Short mmCIF file of C-alpha atoms and ligand atoms in Angstrom, two decimals:
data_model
loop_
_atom_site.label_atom_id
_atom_site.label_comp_id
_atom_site.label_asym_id
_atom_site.label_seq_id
_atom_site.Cartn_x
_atom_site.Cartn_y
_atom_site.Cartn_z
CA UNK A 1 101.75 106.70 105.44
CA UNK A 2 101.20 103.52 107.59
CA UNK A 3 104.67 101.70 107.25
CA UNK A 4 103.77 98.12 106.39
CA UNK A 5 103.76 94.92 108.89
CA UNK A 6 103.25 91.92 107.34
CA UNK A 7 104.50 91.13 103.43
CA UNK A 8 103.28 88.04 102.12
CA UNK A 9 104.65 86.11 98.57
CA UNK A 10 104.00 83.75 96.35
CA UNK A 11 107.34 82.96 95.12
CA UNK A 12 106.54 81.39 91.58
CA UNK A 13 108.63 80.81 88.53
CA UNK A 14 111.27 78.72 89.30
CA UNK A 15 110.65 75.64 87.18
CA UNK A 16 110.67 78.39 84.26
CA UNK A 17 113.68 80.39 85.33
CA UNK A 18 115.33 76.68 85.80
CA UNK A 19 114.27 75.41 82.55
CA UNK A 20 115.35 78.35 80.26
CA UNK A 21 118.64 78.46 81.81
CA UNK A 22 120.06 74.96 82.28
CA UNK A 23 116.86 72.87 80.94
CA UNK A 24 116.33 71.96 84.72
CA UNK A 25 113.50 72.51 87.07
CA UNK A 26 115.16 72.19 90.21
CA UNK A 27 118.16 74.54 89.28
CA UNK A 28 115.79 77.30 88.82
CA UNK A 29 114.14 75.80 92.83
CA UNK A 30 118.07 76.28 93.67
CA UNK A 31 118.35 79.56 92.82
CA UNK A 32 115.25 80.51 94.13
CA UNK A 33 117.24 79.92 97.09
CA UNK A 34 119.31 82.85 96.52
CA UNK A 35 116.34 85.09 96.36
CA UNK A 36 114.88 83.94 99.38
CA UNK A 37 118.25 85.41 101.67
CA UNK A 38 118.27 88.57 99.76
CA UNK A 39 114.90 89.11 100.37
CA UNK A 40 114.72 87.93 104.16
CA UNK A 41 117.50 90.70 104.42
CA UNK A 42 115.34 93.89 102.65
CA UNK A 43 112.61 93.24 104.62
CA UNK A 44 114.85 93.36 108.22
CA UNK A 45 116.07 96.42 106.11
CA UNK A 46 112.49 97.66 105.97
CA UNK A 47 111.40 96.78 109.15
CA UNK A 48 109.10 94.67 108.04
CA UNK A 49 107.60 92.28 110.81
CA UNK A 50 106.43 89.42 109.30
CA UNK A 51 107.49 88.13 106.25
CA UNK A 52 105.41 85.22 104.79
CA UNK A 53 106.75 82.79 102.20
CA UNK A 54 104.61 80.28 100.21
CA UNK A 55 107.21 77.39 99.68
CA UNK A 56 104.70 74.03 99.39
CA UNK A 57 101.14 74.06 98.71
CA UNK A 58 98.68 71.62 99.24
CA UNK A 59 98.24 71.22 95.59
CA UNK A 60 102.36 70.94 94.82
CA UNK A 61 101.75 66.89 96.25
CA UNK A 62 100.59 66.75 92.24
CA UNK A 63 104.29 67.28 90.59
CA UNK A 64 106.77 64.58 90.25
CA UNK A 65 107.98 62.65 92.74
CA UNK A 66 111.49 63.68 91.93
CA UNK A 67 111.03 67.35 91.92
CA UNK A 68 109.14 67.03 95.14
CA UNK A 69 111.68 65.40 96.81
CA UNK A 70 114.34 68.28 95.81
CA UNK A 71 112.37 70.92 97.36
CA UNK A 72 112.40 68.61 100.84
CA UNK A 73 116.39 68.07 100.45
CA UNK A 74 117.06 72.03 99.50
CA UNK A 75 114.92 72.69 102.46
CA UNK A 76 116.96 70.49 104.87
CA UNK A 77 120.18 71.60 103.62
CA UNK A 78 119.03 75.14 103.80
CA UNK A 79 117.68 74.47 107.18
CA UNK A 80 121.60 72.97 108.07
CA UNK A 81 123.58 75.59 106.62
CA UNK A 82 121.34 79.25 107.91
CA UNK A 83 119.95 78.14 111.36
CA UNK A 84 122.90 79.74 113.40
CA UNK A 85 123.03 82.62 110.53
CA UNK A 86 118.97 82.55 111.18
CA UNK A 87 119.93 82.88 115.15
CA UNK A 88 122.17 85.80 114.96
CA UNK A 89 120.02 87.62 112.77
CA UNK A 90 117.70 87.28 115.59
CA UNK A 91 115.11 85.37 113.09
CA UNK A 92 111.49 83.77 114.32
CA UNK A 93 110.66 80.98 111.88
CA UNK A 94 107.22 79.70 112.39
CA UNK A 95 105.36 77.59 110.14
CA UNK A 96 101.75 77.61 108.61
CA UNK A 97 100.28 74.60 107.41
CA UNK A 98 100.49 71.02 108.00
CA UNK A 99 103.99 69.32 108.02
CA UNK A 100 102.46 65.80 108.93
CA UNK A 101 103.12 64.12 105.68
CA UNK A 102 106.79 65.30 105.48
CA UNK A 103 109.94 63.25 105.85
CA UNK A 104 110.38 62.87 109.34
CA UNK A 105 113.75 63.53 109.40
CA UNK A 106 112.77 66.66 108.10
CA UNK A 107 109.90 67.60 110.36
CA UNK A 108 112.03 66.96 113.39
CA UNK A 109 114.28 69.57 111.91
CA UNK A 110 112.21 72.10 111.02
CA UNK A 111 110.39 71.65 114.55
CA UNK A 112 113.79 72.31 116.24
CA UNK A 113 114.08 75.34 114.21
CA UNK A 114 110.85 76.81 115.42
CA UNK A 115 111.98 75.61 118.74
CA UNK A 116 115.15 77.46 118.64
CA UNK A 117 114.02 80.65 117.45
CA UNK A 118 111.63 80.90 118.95
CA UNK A 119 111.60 84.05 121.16
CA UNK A 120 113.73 85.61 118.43
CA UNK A 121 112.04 89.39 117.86
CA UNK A 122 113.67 91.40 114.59
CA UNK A 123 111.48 89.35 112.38
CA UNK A 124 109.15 86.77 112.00
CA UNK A 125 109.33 84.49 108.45
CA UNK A 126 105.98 82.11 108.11
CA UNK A 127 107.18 79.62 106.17
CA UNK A 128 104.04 78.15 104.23
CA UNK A 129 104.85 74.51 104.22
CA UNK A 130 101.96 72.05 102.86
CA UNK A 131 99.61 74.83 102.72
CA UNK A 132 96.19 75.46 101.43
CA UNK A 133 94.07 77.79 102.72
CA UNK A 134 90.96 75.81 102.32
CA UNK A 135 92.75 73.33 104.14
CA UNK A 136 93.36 75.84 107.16
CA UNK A 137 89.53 77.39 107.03
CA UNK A 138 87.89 74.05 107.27
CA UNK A 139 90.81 73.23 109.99
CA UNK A 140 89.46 76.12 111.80
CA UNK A 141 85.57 75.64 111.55
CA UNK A 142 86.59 71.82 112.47
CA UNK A 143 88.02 73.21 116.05
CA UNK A 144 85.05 75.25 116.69
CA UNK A 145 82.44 72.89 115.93
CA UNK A 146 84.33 70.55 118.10
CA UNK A 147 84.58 73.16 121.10
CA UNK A 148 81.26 74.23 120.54
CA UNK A 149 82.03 77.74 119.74
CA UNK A 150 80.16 80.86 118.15
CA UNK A 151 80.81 80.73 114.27
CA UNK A 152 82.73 84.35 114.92
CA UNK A 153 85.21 86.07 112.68
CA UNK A 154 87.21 86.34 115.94
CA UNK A 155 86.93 82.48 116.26
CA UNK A 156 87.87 81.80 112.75
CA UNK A 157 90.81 83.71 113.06
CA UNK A 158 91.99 82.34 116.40
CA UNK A 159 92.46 78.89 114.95
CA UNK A 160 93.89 80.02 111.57
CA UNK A 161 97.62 78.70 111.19
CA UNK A 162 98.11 82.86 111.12
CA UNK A 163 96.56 83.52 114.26
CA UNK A 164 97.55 86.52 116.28
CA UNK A 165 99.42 87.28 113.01
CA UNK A 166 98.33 90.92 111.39
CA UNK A 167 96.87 90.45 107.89
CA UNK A 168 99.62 91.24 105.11
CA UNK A 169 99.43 94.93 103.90
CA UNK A 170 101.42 93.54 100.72
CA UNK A 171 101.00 90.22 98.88
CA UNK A 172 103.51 89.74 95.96
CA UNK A 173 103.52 87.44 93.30
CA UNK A 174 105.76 86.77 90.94
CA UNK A 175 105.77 84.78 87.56
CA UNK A 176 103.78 86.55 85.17
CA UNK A 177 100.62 84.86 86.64
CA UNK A 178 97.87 86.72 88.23
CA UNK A 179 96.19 84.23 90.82
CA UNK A 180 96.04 83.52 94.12
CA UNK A 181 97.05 79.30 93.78
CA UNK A 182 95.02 78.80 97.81
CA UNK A 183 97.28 81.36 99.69
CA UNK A 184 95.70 83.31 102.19
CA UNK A 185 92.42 83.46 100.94
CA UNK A 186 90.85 84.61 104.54
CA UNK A 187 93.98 86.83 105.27
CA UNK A 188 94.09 88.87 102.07
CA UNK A 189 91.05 90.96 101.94
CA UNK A 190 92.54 94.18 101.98
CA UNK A 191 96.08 93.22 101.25
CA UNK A 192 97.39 95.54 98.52
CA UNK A 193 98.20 93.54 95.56
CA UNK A 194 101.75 93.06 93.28
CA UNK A 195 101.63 90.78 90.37
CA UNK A 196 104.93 90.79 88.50
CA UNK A 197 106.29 89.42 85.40
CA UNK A 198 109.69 88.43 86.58
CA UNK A 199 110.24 84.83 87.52
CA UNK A 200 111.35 84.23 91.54
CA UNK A 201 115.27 83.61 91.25
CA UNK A 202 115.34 86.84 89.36
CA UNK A 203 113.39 89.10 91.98
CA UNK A 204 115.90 91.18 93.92
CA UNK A 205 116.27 93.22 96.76
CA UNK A 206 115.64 96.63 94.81
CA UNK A 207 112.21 95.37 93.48
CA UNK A 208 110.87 94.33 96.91
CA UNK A 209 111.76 98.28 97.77
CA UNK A 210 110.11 99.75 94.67
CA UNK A 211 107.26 97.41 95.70
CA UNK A 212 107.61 98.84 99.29
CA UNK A 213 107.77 102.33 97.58
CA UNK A 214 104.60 101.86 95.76
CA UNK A 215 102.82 100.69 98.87
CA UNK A 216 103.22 103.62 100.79
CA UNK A 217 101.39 105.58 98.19
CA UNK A 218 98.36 104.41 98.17
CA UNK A 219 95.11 105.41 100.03
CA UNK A 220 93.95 102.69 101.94
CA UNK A 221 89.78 102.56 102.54
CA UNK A 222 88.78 99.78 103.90
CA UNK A 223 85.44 99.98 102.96
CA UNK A 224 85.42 103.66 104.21
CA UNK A 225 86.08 107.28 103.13
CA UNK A 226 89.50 108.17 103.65
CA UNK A 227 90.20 111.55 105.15
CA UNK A 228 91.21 113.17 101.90
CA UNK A 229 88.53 112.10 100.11
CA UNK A 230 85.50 113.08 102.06
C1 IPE B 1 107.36 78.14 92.62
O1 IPE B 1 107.95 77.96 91.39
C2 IPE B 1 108.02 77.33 93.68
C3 IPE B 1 107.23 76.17 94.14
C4 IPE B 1 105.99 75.89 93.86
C5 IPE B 1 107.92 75.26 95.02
P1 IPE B 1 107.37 76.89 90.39
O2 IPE B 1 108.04 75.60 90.63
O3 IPE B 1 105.89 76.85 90.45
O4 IPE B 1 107.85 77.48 88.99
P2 IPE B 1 107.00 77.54 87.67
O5 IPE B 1 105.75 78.31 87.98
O6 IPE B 1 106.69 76.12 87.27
O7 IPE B 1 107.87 78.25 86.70
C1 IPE B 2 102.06 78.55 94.07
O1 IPE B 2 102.69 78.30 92.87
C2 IPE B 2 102.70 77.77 95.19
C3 IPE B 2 104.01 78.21 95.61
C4 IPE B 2 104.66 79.25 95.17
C5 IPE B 2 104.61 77.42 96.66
P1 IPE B 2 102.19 77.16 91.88
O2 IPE B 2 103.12 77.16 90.74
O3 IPE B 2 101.99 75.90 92.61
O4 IPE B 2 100.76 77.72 91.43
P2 IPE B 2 99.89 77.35 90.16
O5 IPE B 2 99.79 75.86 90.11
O6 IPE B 2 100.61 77.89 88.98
O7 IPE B 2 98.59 78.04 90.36
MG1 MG B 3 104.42 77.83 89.42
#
């Protein structure tokens, strides 16, 4: 049993969490919120070393204005109210994807934040921020072509947003919808896989254990013959 590394989630479900229990999008993105801290806390529980979060995709640009620009203000307050909680937790917040197009107020802040964390070692949270992974393959290939490089796996990886980063032993997604919405389409190969009915604000701490639970379980190939089955 192979403790696991590197948890990535899709955190979806908010709108319809929001919308069933006040009629409002953004209260179910609020509470969302909530989820988010209890979770960052199992998986320091769990030892868990990376913890990625899908909070913006490339495609989210397509929603209304108005809901877009609550996620950016949660985000900044968020970013306000937990970066010395964040420090003393001894957090590393890095982000994948491409924050260009944000607010710049914004950016700045969530530049400091990697900044400040930095060197921070109990756990690293990838916060997916404007992501598609299209977007970061083609960024990749781009840099290679450009350096004149061997089209490698090893080069592919090495200018991934994720690089250096282990691939996730666990993705998660929540929301009662089985796809993978351009999330770490390159990264995922052999992640085991948790689709799950319950909408985001409602996914606590105990599930992200039974998930861990279930994980630890399961014979892991590869493409080979495990042991125990040869
Ligand atoms: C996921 O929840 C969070 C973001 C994409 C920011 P959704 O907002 O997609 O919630 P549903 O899927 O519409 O319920
Ligand atoms: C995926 O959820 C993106 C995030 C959780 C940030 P979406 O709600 O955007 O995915 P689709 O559109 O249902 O595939
Ligand atoms: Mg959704």
């Amino acid at each position: 049993m192979i403790p696991p590394k590197h948890v990535a989630i899709i955190m979806d479900g908010n709108g319809r969490w929001g919308i069933k229990k006040k009629n409002s999008r953004n209260y179910g993105h609020k509470k969302g919120l909530v989820a988010v801290g209890n979770i960052i806390n199992a998986a320091i529980e769990k030892k868990i070393e990376y913890l990625t979060l899908f909070i913006f995709s490339t495609e989210n640009w397509r929603r209304p204005i108005n809901e877009i620009n609550y996620l950016f203000n949660l985000l900044n307050i968020y970013i306000d109210k937990e970066i010395k909680n964040l420090q003393k937790k001894k957090i590393k917040i890095k982000v994948i994807g491409n924050i260009k197009p944000f607010p710049k107020k914004l950016r700045s802040k969530i530049k400091n934040l990697e900044k400040i964390t930095n060197s921070n070692k109990k756990i690293q949270i990838n916060m997916a921020l404007n992501y598609g992974s299209r977007q970061e393959i083609i960024n990749s290939f781009k840099i290679i072509s450009q350096k004149k490089l061997k089209f490698s796996e090893k080069n592919v990886e090495k200018y991934l947003y994720t690089r250096g980063i282990p691939d996730p032993d666990i993705l998660i997604r929540t929301g009662k919808t089985n796809r993978i919405s351009n999330f770490l389409i390159w990264q995922i190969i052999y992640s085991e896989i948790f689709f799950l009915n319950k909408m985001w604000p409602d996914f606590t701490k105990n599930d992200f254990f039974k998930i861990i639970n279930s994980f630890l379980r399961i014979r892991r190939n590869f493409g080979g013959l495990n042991d125990r089955n040869n």
